[in-house]
Short mmCIF file of C-alpha atoms in Angstrom, two decimals:
data_model
loop_
_atom_site.label_atom_id
_atom_site.label_comp_id
_atom_site.label_asym_id
_atom_site.label_seq_id
_atom_site.Cartn_x
_atom_site.Cartn_y
_atom_site.Cartn_z
CA MET A 143 -8.82 -3.64 -40.58
CA PHE A 144 -10.09 -5.07 -37.34
CA ARG A 145 -9.77 -8.64 -38.72
CA ILE A 146 -6.18 -8.08 -39.78
CA GLU A 147 -5.28 -6.76 -36.34
CA ALA A 148 -7.07 -9.69 -34.67
CA VAL A 149 -5.22 -12.22 -36.78
CA PHE A 150 -1.96 -10.45 -36.12
CA CYS A 151 -2.58 -10.48 -32.36
CA THR A 152 -3.54 -14.15 -32.39
CA PHE A 153 -0.42 -15.03 -34.36
CA SER A 154 1.73 -13.03 -31.95
CA VAL A 155 0.25 -14.83 -28.92
CA LEU A 156 0.77 -18.23 -30.55
CA SER A 157 4.32 -17.28 -31.46
CA LEU A 158 5.04 -16.24 -27.90
CA ALA A 159 3.47 -19.48 -26.57
CA VAL A 160 5.49 -21.64 -28.94
CA GLY A 161 8.63 -19.69 -28.08
CA ALA A 162 7.97 -20.16 -24.40
CA ASP A 163 7.32 -23.84 -24.96
CA LEU A 164 10.53 -24.26 -26.95
CA LYS A 165 12.48 -22.46 -24.25
CA ALA A 166 11.02 -24.77 -21.58
CA ARG A 167 12.10 -27.83 -23.59
CA SER A 168 15.74 -26.97 -23.97
CA CYS A 169 18.20 -29.89 -24.32
CA SER A 170 21.04 -28.12 -22.53
CA GLU A 171 21.04 -30.54 -19.57
CA VAL A 172 21.02 -33.48 -21.94
CA ARG A 173 23.89 -32.03 -23.94
CA GLN A 174 25.89 -31.55 -20.75
CA ALA A 175 25.21 -35.10 -19.52
CA TYR A 176 25.83 -36.57 -22.99
CA THR A 177 29.24 -34.93 -23.35
CA ALA A 178 30.12 -36.02 -19.79
CA LYS A 179 29.82 -39.62 -21.08
CA GLY A 180 32.55 -38.83 -23.59
CA PHE A 181 30.34 -38.38 -26.65
CA SER A 182 30.66 -35.58 -29.22
CA LEU A 183 28.02 -32.83 -29.30
CA VAL A 184 28.02 -32.72 -33.08
CA ASN A 185 24.42 -33.03 -34.35
CA VAL A 186 23.05 -33.09 -30.78
CA PRO A 187 19.92 -30.84 -30.78
CA HIS A 188 19.79 -27.73 -28.61
CA GLN A 189 16.03 -28.06 -28.26
CA GLU A 190 13.62 -30.95 -28.44
CA ILE A 191 12.76 -32.39 -31.81
CA SER A 192 10.02 -34.72 -33.03
CA GLY A 193 10.82 -38.34 -32.04
CA GLU A 194 9.28 -40.46 -34.82
CA HIS A 195 12.75 -41.81 -35.64
CA LEU A 196 13.27 -43.40 -32.20
CA ARG A 197 13.13 -47.22 -32.06
CA ILE A 198 13.39 -47.80 -28.28
CA CYS A 199 12.48 -44.63 -26.39
CA PRO A 200 9.03 -42.95 -26.39
CA GLN A 201 8.43 -41.16 -29.71
CA GLY A 202 7.17 -37.83 -28.39
CA HIS A 203 9.29 -34.69 -28.33
CA THR A 204 12.90 -35.76 -27.73
CA CYS A 205 16.46 -34.59 -27.30
CA CYS A 206 17.84 -37.71 -29.04
CA THR A 207 18.71 -38.35 -32.64
CA SER A 208 18.89 -41.90 -34.03
CA GLU A 209 22.66 -41.80 -33.70
CA MET A 210 22.38 -40.75 -30.03
CA GLU A 211 19.92 -43.55 -29.30
CA ASP A 212 22.31 -46.10 -30.84
CA LYS A 213 25.29 -44.81 -28.87
CA LEU A 214 23.37 -44.66 -25.60
CA SER A 215 22.07 -48.16 -26.23
CA GLN A 216 25.65 -49.45 -26.51
CA GLN A 217 26.55 -47.43 -23.42
CA SER A 218 23.74 -49.06 -21.42
CA LYS A 219 24.99 -52.52 -22.47
CA LEU A 220 28.55 -51.67 -21.40
CA GLU A 221 27.42 -50.21 -18.08
CA PHE A 222 25.28 -53.24 -17.30
CA GLU A 223 28.19 -55.61 -17.99
CA ASN A 224 30.37 -53.52 -15.70
CA LEU A 225 27.68 -53.54 -13.01
CA VAL A 226 27.55 -57.34 -13.02
CA GLU A 227 31.35 -57.58 -12.94
CA GLU A 228 31.61 -55.07 -10.09
CA THR A 229 28.84 -56.72 -8.08
CA SER A 230 30.45 -60.16 -8.48
CA HIS A 231 33.99 -58.88 -7.85
CA THR A 232 34.11 -59.92 -4.19
CA LEU A 233 32.77 -63.38 -4.99
CA ARG A 234 35.29 -63.93 -7.77
CA THR A 235 38.29 -62.64 -5.84
CA THR A 236 37.29 -64.79 -2.85
CA PHE A 237 37.64 -67.97 -4.89
CA VAL A 238 40.82 -66.76 -6.60
CA SER A 239 42.60 -65.70 -3.40
CA ARG A 240 41.48 -68.68 -1.28
CA HIS A 241 42.44 -71.14 -4.01
CA LYS A 242 45.89 -69.57 -4.21
CA LYS A 243 46.31 -69.58 -0.42
CA PHE A 244 45.16 -73.19 -0.01
CA ASP A 245 47.38 -74.34 -2.88
CA GLU A 246 50.42 -72.54 -1.44
CA PHE A 247 49.73 -73.99 1.98
CA PHE A 248 49.37 -77.57 0.76
CA LEU A 249 52.44 -77.62 -1.48
CA GLU A 250 54.56 -75.98 1.20
CA LEU A 251 53.26 -78.48 3.75
CA LEU A 252 54.39 -81.35 1.52
CA GLU A 253 57.76 -79.70 1.00
CA ASN A 254 58.25 -79.14 4.73
CA THR A 255 57.23 -82.70 5.53
CA GLU A 256 59.65 -84.17 3.00
CA LYS A 257 62.47 -81.99 4.31
CA SER A 258 61.66 -82.97 7.90
CA LEU A 259 61.71 -86.67 7.03
CA ASN A 260 64.93 -86.33 5.06
CA ASP A 261 66.72 -84.42 7.85
CA MET A 262 65.50 -86.86 10.48
CA PHE A 263 66.48 -89.99 8.55
CA VAL A 264 69.90 -88.61 7.57
CA ARG A 265 70.68 -87.97 11.24
CA THR A 266 69.36 -91.37 12.25
CA TYR A 267 70.46 -93.75 9.50
CA GLY A 268 73.18 -91.81 7.70
CA LYS A 269 74.37 -93.57 4.54
CA LEU A 270 71.87 -96.37 5.00
CA TYR A 271 69.10 -93.90 4.31
CA MET A 272 70.90 -91.80 1.71
CA GLN A 273 71.64 -94.87 -0.43
CA ASN A 274 67.93 -95.70 -0.47
CA SER A 275 66.43 -92.21 -0.26
CA GLU A 276 64.82 -92.42 -3.72
CA VAL A 277 62.16 -94.74 -2.24
CA PHE A 278 61.02 -91.89 0.02
CA MET A 279 61.52 -89.18 -2.59
CA ASP A 280 59.30 -91.11 -5.00
CA LEU A 281 56.62 -91.30 -2.30
CA PHE A 282 56.45 -87.51 -1.98
CA THR A 283 56.68 -87.04 -5.75
CA GLU A 284 53.63 -89.24 -6.22
CA LEU A 285 51.73 -87.54 -3.39
CA LYS A 286 52.36 -84.17 -5.02
CA ARG A 287 51.40 -85.54 -8.43
CA TYR A 288 48.13 -86.82 -7.01
CA TYR A 289 47.31 -83.50 -5.35
CA THR A 290 48.05 -81.51 -8.50
CA GLY A 291 45.61 -83.61 -10.52
CA GLY A 292 47.75 -86.52 -11.71
CA ASN A 293 46.22 -89.91 -12.46
CA VAL A 294 47.48 -91.58 -9.30
CA ASN A 295 45.68 -94.30 -7.36
CA LEU A 296 46.67 -93.45 -3.81
CA GLU A 297 46.16 -96.91 -2.33
CA GLU A 298 48.12 -98.64 -5.07
CA MET A 299 50.89 -96.05 -4.80
CA LEU A 300 51.16 -96.48 -1.02
CA ASN A 301 51.11 -100.28 -1.36
CA ASP A 302 53.94 -99.97 -3.86
CA PHE A 303 55.92 -97.78 -1.44
CA TRP A 304 55.69 -100.36 1.34
CA ALA A 305 56.52 -103.18 -1.10
CA ARG A 306 59.68 -101.38 -2.25
CA LEU A 307 60.64 -100.59 1.33
CA LEU A 308 60.13 -104.25 2.28
CA GLU A 309 62.40 -105.40 -0.56
CA ARG A 310 65.18 -103.02 0.51
CA MET A 311 64.86 -103.86 4.19
CA PHE A 312 64.69 -107.62 3.59
CA GLN A 313 67.85 -107.57 1.50
CA LEU A 314 69.68 -105.47 4.07
CA LEU A 315 68.61 -107.70 6.94
CA ASN A 316 69.65 -110.80 4.98
CA SER A 317 72.70 -109.43 3.21
CA GLN A 318 74.49 -112.80 3.27
CA TYR A 319 72.09 -113.99 0.55
CA HIS A 320 71.61 -113.12 -3.09
CA PHE A 321 68.04 -112.38 -4.17
CA THR A 322 66.79 -112.47 -7.74
CA ASP A 323 63.98 -110.24 -9.01
CA GLU A 324 61.67 -113.27 -9.02
CA TYR A 325 62.51 -113.97 -5.38
CA LEU A 326 61.79 -110.34 -4.41
CA GLU A 327 58.41 -110.58 -6.14
CA CYS A 328 57.69 -113.68 -4.09
CA ILE A 329 58.51 -111.76 -0.90
CA SER A 330 55.86 -109.14 -1.66
CA LYS A 331 53.19 -111.87 -1.81
CA TYR A 332 53.66 -112.46 1.91
CA THR A 333 53.28 -108.80 2.89
CA ASP A 334 49.66 -108.96 4.00
CA GLN A 335 50.16 -112.27 5.80
CA LEU A 336 53.37 -111.36 7.64
CA LYS A 337 52.67 -107.66 8.31
CA PRO A 338 56.43 -106.96 8.54
CA PHE A 339 55.80 -103.27 9.31
CA GLY A 340 53.13 -103.95 11.89
CA ASP A 341 49.86 -102.05 11.63
CA VAL A 342 51.50 -98.80 10.50
CA PRO A 343 50.85 -99.19 6.73
CA ARG A 344 47.13 -99.85 7.25
CA LYS A 345 46.63 -96.90 9.60
CA LEU A 346 48.76 -94.55 7.54
CA LYS A 347 47.05 -95.54 4.30
CA ALA A 348 43.64 -94.78 5.79
CA GLN A 349 44.80 -91.40 7.08
CA VAL A 350 46.74 -90.35 3.98
CA THR A 351 44.15 -91.41 1.40
CA ARG A 352 41.24 -89.69 3.12
CA ALA A 353 43.17 -86.52 3.86
CA PHE A 354 44.61 -86.25 0.35
CA ILE A 355 41.29 -87.04 -1.31
CA ALA A 356 39.61 -84.33 0.76
CA ALA A 357 42.37 -81.78 0.16
CA ARG A 358 42.61 -82.40 -3.58
CA THR A 359 38.84 -82.35 -4.07
CA PHE A 360 38.52 -79.21 -1.96
CA VAL A 361 41.09 -77.29 -3.98
CA GLN A 362 39.44 -78.56 -7.18
CA GLY A 363 36.16 -77.21 -5.80
CA LEU A 364 37.75 -73.81 -5.28
CA THR A 365 38.96 -73.95 -8.88
CA VAL A 366 35.50 -74.83 -10.23
CA GLY A 367 33.89 -72.11 -8.11
CA ARG A 368 36.40 -69.60 -9.43
CA GLU A 369 35.88 -70.62 -13.06
CA VAL A 370 32.08 -70.68 -12.86
CA ALA A 371 31.96 -67.28 -11.15
CA ASN A 372 34.31 -65.77 -13.73
CA ARG A 373 32.36 -67.18 -16.66
CA VAL A 374 28.85 -66.42 -15.44
CA SER A 375 29.84 -62.87 -14.52
CA LYS A 376 30.44 -62.21 -18.21
CA VAL A 377 26.80 -61.89 -19.24
CA SER A 378 25.58 -62.65 -22.76
CA LEU A 379 22.87 -60.07 -23.52
CA THR A 380 19.85 -60.70 -25.73
CA PRO A 381 18.47 -57.93 -28.00
CA GLY A 382 15.41 -57.74 -25.73
CA CYS A 383 17.63 -57.15 -22.69
CA ILE A 384 19.64 -54.44 -24.46
CA ARG A 385 16.43 -52.63 -25.42
CA ALA A 386 15.19 -52.83 -21.83
CA LEU A 387 18.47 -51.52 -20.44
CA MET A 388 18.48 -48.60 -22.86
CA LYS A 389 14.89 -47.74 -21.98
CA MET A 390 15.69 -47.88 -18.26
CA LEU A 391 19.05 -46.10 -18.17
CA TYR A 392 19.06 -43.59 -21.04
CA CYS A 393 15.55 -42.94 -22.31
CA PRO A 394 15.33 -40.27 -19.57
CA TYR A 395 18.05 -38.46 -21.55
CA CYS A 396 15.90 -38.55 -24.66
CA ARG A 397 12.97 -37.16 -22.65
CA GLY A 398 15.11 -34.26 -21.42
CA MET A 399 15.50 -35.65 -17.88
CA PRO A 400 19.10 -36.93 -17.67
CA ALA A 401 19.12 -36.76 -13.88
CA ALA A 402 16.10 -39.04 -13.47
CA LYS A 403 16.96 -42.51 -12.12
CA PRO A 404 14.86 -45.64 -12.57
CA CYS A 405 12.38 -46.75 -9.93
CA ASP A 406 13.52 -49.60 -7.67
CA ASN A 407 10.93 -52.16 -8.78
CA TYR A 408 11.36 -51.13 -12.42
CA CYS A 409 15.08 -51.90 -12.12
CA LEU A 410 14.34 -55.25 -10.48
CA ASN A 411 12.08 -56.40 -13.31
CA VAL A 412 14.67 -55.41 -15.91
CA MET A 413 17.45 -57.22 -14.02
CA LYS A 414 15.35 -60.32 -13.40
CA GLY A 415 14.66 -60.48 -17.12
CA CYS A 416 18.27 -59.92 -18.16
CA LEU A 417 19.68 -62.25 -15.47
CA ALA A 418 17.02 -64.97 -15.63
CA ASN A 419 19.50 -67.68 -16.66
CA GLN A 420 21.99 -66.65 -13.98
CA ALA A 421 19.28 -67.05 -11.36
CA ASP A 422 18.68 -70.61 -12.60
CA LEU A 423 22.30 -71.37 -11.66
CA ASP A 424 21.55 -70.64 -8.02
CA PRO A 425 20.05 -73.99 -6.84
CA GLU A 426 23.06 -75.96 -8.11
CA TRP A 427 25.43 -73.28 -6.83
CA ASN A 428 23.95 -73.56 -3.33
CA LEU A 429 24.30 -77.37 -3.35
CA PHE A 430 27.92 -76.94 -4.45
CA ILE A 431 28.63 -74.48 -1.61
CA ASP A 432 26.99 -76.83 0.91
CA ALA A 433 29.19 -79.70 -0.30
CA MET A 434 32.30 -77.51 -0.04
CA LEU A 435 31.38 -76.63 3.55
CA LEU A 436 30.96 -80.32 4.44
CA VAL A 437 34.40 -81.21 3.07
CA ALA A 438 35.83 -78.20 4.91
CA GLU A 439 34.50 -79.70 8.14
CA ARG A 440 36.27 -82.96 7.29
CA LEU A 441 39.50 -81.04 6.75
CA GLU A 442 39.11 -79.54 10.21
CA GLY A 443 38.41 -82.96 11.70
CA PRO A 444 39.46 -86.53 10.83
CA PHE A 445 40.80 -85.66 7.36
CA ASN A 446 43.15 -82.94 8.61
CA ILE A 447 46.09 -83.18 6.20
CA GLU A 448 48.37 -81.19 8.51
CA SER A 449 47.88 -83.63 11.39
CA VAL A 450 48.49 -86.54 9.03
CA MET A 451 51.62 -85.23 7.33
CA GLU A 452 53.54 -83.68 10.21
CA PRO A 453 54.26 -86.95 12.05
CA ILE A 454 54.66 -89.11 8.93
CA ASP A 455 58.41 -89.40 9.49
CA VAL A 456 57.75 -90.88 12.94
CA LYS A 457 55.19 -93.30 11.51
CA ILE A 458 57.52 -94.57 8.79
CA SER A 459 60.42 -94.96 11.23
CA GLU A 460 58.13 -96.90 13.55
CA ALA A 461 57.36 -99.24 10.65
CA ILE A 462 61.07 -99.71 9.95
CA MET A 463 61.71 -100.59 13.58
CA ASN A 464 58.83 -103.07 13.50
CA MET A 465 60.49 -104.73 10.52
CA GLN A 466 63.82 -104.91 12.34
CA ASP A 467 62.23 -106.30 15.49
CA ASN A 468 60.42 -108.98 13.49
CA SER A 469 63.18 -109.69 10.97
CA VAL A 470 63.95 -113.22 12.18
CA GLN A 471 60.32 -114.38 12.06
CA VAL A 472 59.69 -112.61 8.74
CA SER A 473 62.81 -114.06 7.11
CA SER A 474 62.03 -117.55 8.37
CA LYS A 475 58.49 -117.52 6.93
CA VAL A 476 59.66 -116.05 3.63
CA PHE A 477 62.34 -118.75 3.30
CA GLN A 478 59.70 -121.38 3.93
CA GLY A 479 57.37 -119.95 1.31
CA CYS A 480 59.79 -118.76 -1.36
CA GLY A 481 62.64 -121.22 -0.81
CA GLN A 482 66.13 -120.92 0.62
CA PRO A 483 68.04 -118.19 -1.25
CA LYS A 484 71.58 -118.70 -2.51
CA PRO A 485 74.48 -117.29 -0.47
CA SER A 486 75.90 -114.07 -1.83
CA GLY A 487 79.47 -115.34 -1.48
CA LEU A 488 80.38 -112.66 1.02
CA GLY A 489 79.89 -113.77 4.58
CA ARG A 490 79.03 -111.28 7.22
CA SER A 491 82.26 -111.84 9.10
CA THR A 492 84.42 -111.00 6.08
CA ARG A 493 83.13 -107.42 5.78
CA GLY A 494 84.53 -104.38 7.47
CA VAL A 495 82.50 -102.51 10.04
CA PRO A 496 81.17 -99.19 8.71
CA GLU A 497 80.26 -96.19 10.77
CA VAL A 498 78.22 -96.81 13.90
CA PHE A 499 74.51 -97.24 13.18
CA ASN A 500 72.47 -95.44 15.78
CA PRO A 501 68.87 -96.65 15.90
CA ARG A 502 67.77 -93.88 18.23
CA PHE A 503 66.34 -90.63 16.99
CA ARG A 504 67.45 -87.35 18.43
CA PRO A 505 64.11 -85.55 18.84
CA TYR A 506 63.80 -82.13 17.31
CA SER A 507 63.72 -79.23 19.68
CA PRO A 508 60.70 -76.96 19.14
CA GLU A 509 62.64 -74.35 17.19
CA GLU A 510 63.95 -77.01 14.81
CA ARG A 511 60.51 -78.14 13.68
CA PRO A 512 59.54 -76.78 10.26
CA THR A 513 57.59 -73.55 10.35
CA THR A 514 53.88 -73.67 9.61
CA ALA A 515 53.22 -73.83 5.88
CA ALA A 516 52.40 -70.58 4.08
CA GLY A 517 52.35 -68.65 7.36
CA THR A 518 49.08 -70.21 8.55
CA SER A 519 47.57 -73.44 9.80
CA LEU A 520 44.99 -75.61 8.09
CA ASP A 521 42.40 -74.85 10.76
CA ARG A 522 42.78 -71.07 10.38
CA LEU A 523 42.75 -71.35 6.60
CA VAL A 524 39.64 -73.52 6.49
CA ILE A 525 37.75 -71.35 8.99
CA ASP A 526 38.44 -68.31 6.80
CA ILE A 527 37.35 -70.11 3.63
CA LYS A 528 34.18 -71.42 5.28
CA GLU A 529 33.09 -67.91 6.26
CA LYS A 530 33.61 -66.65 2.72
CA LEU A 531 31.76 -69.62 1.23
CA LYS A 532 28.74 -69.06 3.48
CA HIS A 533 28.46 -65.48 2.24
CA SER A 534 28.46 -66.66 -1.37
CA LYS A 535 25.26 -68.71 -1.06
CA LYS A 536 22.23 -67.44 -3.03
CA PHE A 537 24.51 -65.00 -4.83
CA TRP A 538 23.03 -65.47 -8.30
CA SER A 539 19.38 -65.25 -7.27
CA THR A 540 20.04 -62.05 -5.29
CA LEU A 541 22.17 -60.46 -8.03
CA PRO A 542 19.30 -58.26 -9.31
CA ASP A 543 18.69 -56.95 -5.78
CA SER A 544 22.43 -56.32 -5.30
CA ILE A 545 22.55 -54.25 -8.49
CA CYS A 546 19.32 -52.32 -7.98
CA VAL A 547 20.09 -51.44 -4.36
CA ASP A 548 22.97 -49.30 -5.59
CA ASP A 549 21.98 -45.63 -5.52
CA LYS A 550 24.20 -45.15 -8.56
CA VAL A 551 21.58 -47.08 -10.50
CA THR A 552 18.15 -46.42 -8.95
CA ALA A 553 16.34 -43.52 -7.30
CA GLY A 554 15.83 -45.56 -4.12
CA LYS A 555 12.63 -46.49 -2.32
CA SER A 556 12.24 -43.01 -0.83
CA ASN A 557 11.72 -41.44 -4.28
CA GLU A 558 8.98 -43.64 -5.68
CA GLU A 559 7.05 -40.67 -7.08
CA GLU A 560 10.06 -38.95 -8.66
CA CYS A 561 11.73 -41.90 -10.38
CA TRP A 562 11.80 -42.94 -14.03
CA ASN A 563 9.17 -45.62 -14.67
CA GLY A 564 10.02 -46.28 -18.31
CA HIS A 565 7.72 -43.60 -19.72
CA THR A 566 7.98 -40.56 -17.47
CA LYS A 567 8.64 -39.50 -13.90
CA GLY A 568 6.23 -41.21 -11.57
CA ARG A 569 5.37 -44.34 -9.59
CA TYR A 570 6.08 -47.77 -11.11
CA PHE A 571 2.98 -49.95 -10.79
CA PRO A 572 3.75 -53.47 -12.22
CA GLU A 573 4.55 -56.21 -9.71
CA VAL A 574 8.09 -57.51 -9.35
CA LEU A 575 8.45 -60.99 -10.84
CA ASN A 576 10.12 -64.02 -9.26
CA ASN A 577 13.58 -65.23 -10.24
CA GLY A 578 14.43 -67.64 -13.01
CA LEU A 579 13.70 -68.14 -16.66
CA THR A 580 10.25 -69.72 -16.35
CA ASN A 581 8.97 -66.77 -14.30
CA GLN A 582 9.78 -64.23 -17.03
CA MET A 583 6.92 -65.17 -19.38
CA ASN A 584 5.03 -61.97 -18.57
CA ASN A 585 7.94 -59.67 -17.75
CA PRO A 586 6.58 -56.19 -18.54
CA GLU A 587 10.04 -54.79 -19.33
CA VAL A 588 12.13 -57.49 -21.03
CA GLU A 589 11.21 -59.79 -23.89
CA VAL A 590 12.41 -63.20 -22.68
CA ASP A 591 12.12 -66.44 -24.65
CA ILE A 592 11.56 -68.91 -21.82
CA THR A 593 11.71 -71.86 -24.24
CA ARG A 594 15.42 -71.32 -24.95
CA PRO A 595 17.62 -71.67 -21.86
CA ASP A 596 21.15 -70.33 -22.17
CA THR A 597 23.33 -73.33 -23.13
CA PHE A 598 26.43 -71.70 -21.64
CA ILE A 599 24.75 -71.35 -18.24
CA ARG A 600 23.54 -74.95 -18.50
CA GLN A 601 27.16 -76.03 -19.01
CA GLN A 602 28.14 -74.25 -15.81
CA ILE A 603 25.27 -75.93 -13.97
CA MET A 604 26.58 -79.31 -15.15
CA ALA A 605 30.14 -78.44 -14.07
CA LEU A 606 28.85 -77.59 -10.59
CA ARG A 607 26.83 -80.81 -10.47
CA VAL A 608 29.87 -82.95 -11.33
CA MET A 609 32.00 -81.15 -8.74
CA THR A 610 29.32 -81.50 -6.07
CA ASN A 611 29.28 -85.25 -6.68
CA LYS A 612 33.07 -85.39 -6.25
CA LEU A 613 32.82 -83.41 -3.02
CA LYS A 614 30.17 -85.77 -1.63
CA ASN A 615 32.45 -88.73 -2.38
CA ALA A 616 35.41 -86.97 -0.79
CA TYR A 617 33.32 -86.30 2.31
CA ASN A 618 32.96 -90.08 2.67
CA GLY A 619 36.66 -90.69 1.99
CA ASN A 620 36.15 -91.88 -1.59
CA ASP A 621 37.93 -90.75 -4.72
CA VAL A 622 35.40 -90.71 -7.55
CA ASN A 623 38.18 -91.22 -10.12
CA PHE A 624 38.96 -94.67 -8.75
CA GLN A 625 35.62 -95.92 -7.51
CA ASP A 626 35.69 -98.79 -10.00
CA ALA A 627 39.07 -100.06 -8.84
CA SER A 628 39.07 -103.18 -6.68
CA ASP A 629 39.79 -102.81 -2.99
CA GLU A 630 39.17 -106.15 -1.33
CA GLY A 631 35.62 -106.08 -2.61
CA SER A 632 34.81 -102.61 -1.33
CA GLY A 633 34.82 -101.09 -4.80
CA SER A 634 36.25 -97.86 -3.45
CA GLY A 635 39.58 -97.81 -5.26
CA SER A 636 41.62 -94.87 -4.10
CA GLY A 637 39.05 -94.15 -1.43
CA SER A 638 38.77 -96.12 1.77
CA GLY A 639 35.32 -97.48 1.03
CA CYS A 640 34.17 -95.97 4.28
CA THR A 641 31.12 -93.85 4.76
CA GLU A 642 30.61 -91.28 7.46
CA ALA A 643 29.74 -94.02 9.96
CA CYS A 644 33.25 -95.51 9.96
CA VAL A 645 35.30 -92.36 10.44
CA THR A 646 36.45 -93.62 13.83
CA GLU A 647 37.36 -97.09 12.58
CA PHE A 648 41.03 -96.17 12.44
CA ASP A 649 43.14 -94.32 14.95
CA PHE A 650 43.29 -90.89 13.42
CA VAL A 651 45.89 -88.38 14.46
CA SER A 652 44.39 -85.72 16.69
CA THR A 653 43.18 -82.64 14.81
CA GLU A 654 44.41 -80.39 17.61
CA ALA A 655 47.73 -78.65 17.25
CA PRO A 656 50.46 -81.20 18.01
CA ALA A 657 52.17 -80.73 21.32
CA VAL A 658 55.73 -79.48 21.13
CA GLY A 659 58.39 -80.47 23.60
CA ALA A 660 58.02 -83.39 25.97
CA ASP A 661 55.01 -84.97 24.26
CA LYS A 662 56.64 -84.80 20.85
CA SER A 663 59.86 -86.20 22.22
CA GLU A 664 58.01 -89.10 23.77
CA GLU A 665 56.29 -89.76 20.43
CA LYS A 666 59.64 -89.79 18.65
CA ALA A 667 61.13 -92.06 21.24
CA SER A 668 58.16 -94.44 21.26
CA ALA A 669 58.50 -94.87 17.52
CA ILE A 670 61.89 -96.50 17.96
CA ARG A 671 61.61 -98.08 21.42
CA PRO A 672 64.16 -101.00 21.51
CA SER A 673 63.20 -104.51 22.53
CA TYR A 674 64.56 -105.65 25.87
CA SER A 675 64.38 -109.30 25.02
CA LEU A 676 67.87 -110.81 25.22
CA LEU A 677 67.30 -112.84 22.05
CA LEU A 678 66.16 -109.84 20.05
CA THR A 679 69.06 -107.81 21.38
CA LEU A 680 71.48 -110.39 20.04
CA VAL A 681 69.63 -110.58 16.72
CA LEU A 682 69.67 -106.82 16.34
CA THR A 683 73.40 -106.71 17.06
CA CYS A 684 74.04 -109.17 14.25
CA THR A 685 71.70 -107.53 11.78
CA LEU A 686 73.14 -104.09 12.49
CA PHE A 687 76.57 -105.25 11.46
CA ALA A 688 75.07 -106.74 8.31
CA LEU A 689 73.23 -103.54 7.50
CA GLN A 690 76.38 -101.51 7.95
CA ARG A 691 78.33 -103.63 5.51
CA GLN A 692 75.60 -103.85 2.89
CA TRP A 693 74.66 -100.13 2.89
CA ARG A 694 78.24 -98.90 2.95
#
């Protein structure tokens, strides 16, 4: 009787102990957290069960079924992808917004410049200009085509512009003669020798080519930065990374501790393993950013496209006046070299006199000048972009730190004893590894195959390397697309052939904001200053009448 009572008492105590233990291991918190994620509570245990079925989380007593582990594993993958996208959001939007702003500015600057030239030349030359305006329209069309990525050799295009302008001007200044196509081709051969437009074409070509090369390459750099950031932010996860993320983010659920957050250093090791290939992008990314900053400095200085384009109408009109002033000498030398042309049959004296040709410009008043493109100036735009670019350096190598510093992810450094270390609540002891694929050989949290670099990331590294090379060439005034073209032996093609040392070789337009008012008026007037030589005055009088008749 005594034995039966003893056994009964023992059984009762054990039953009470087991009951107490089961009550202490309730899964109610897990159920609440699980349903808050949007999952159904069907088949979710109310109390811990044996965990032999688990493939990722510790196999002790657990609140997770196999189905729950699978769902939470997918959830951890989704959350990690979102974390990377959120953390890189500022970087990506910086490149998107600044590319859009720079592109708007540049295209509007070209449009304003063309309109300014057209308005100015219509007022000055009237029908004479309008009948030949396609020469100037084609110039701006080609400049825009170059900027937007067209296969245009800037130097050849500008040489062609001056050659066409010379043909038109020569015919107008010698309208009593008839010129065949062969004769006009012969005229162009004497361009370099005669310099009919003075030194304007040489100076303008140097300014325009360098500024356009820098601007086009810079906006291409913003495009490449945008594309690389967008692509790399979409992480391709390995099975080993997914397992590590599940263990870090949701195994606490399976252990009945849904509120437990991972330890800081634990998070860092997981992120360094999962983002090892992204970190390897960083050295090339930093070189790319440095090259962008160097070209930005050029855009602020001698390659300032705004300072080049705004006075281009004045420069071209100055060239036209040089041609008129030198028309007698130019015509004489051309006749000697190409032969005496045949008379057109219409003498100058037989033509009627068209409207008065006024060779003087009426300077724009300040309020008539085109407004600044896209509501900003190049200097302000570049300063803003430079600041954003500087902040983007070392982004990919610091991405793990940026993610793990978020208190939404980790417990923080102040809770090192109460954080999830991958097994239970407590301190995380392994050391934090360095960045990059080769440093992940002994990652305690993520299985990483260091012998197989991510080919997609390697493609992005190559894209950055190619763009960096283009930027370095643009910094020196060279267009990498035309480096094999001949340029009087320089081999620079569309570029000037100059390196940094010869930036001051030409007279660049000041990079400061152009003065408005008296200074601008003087510049306009100086571009068309008449000759006070009696002989040239008489020559101009004759040629003006000829121009009027021919252009009518």
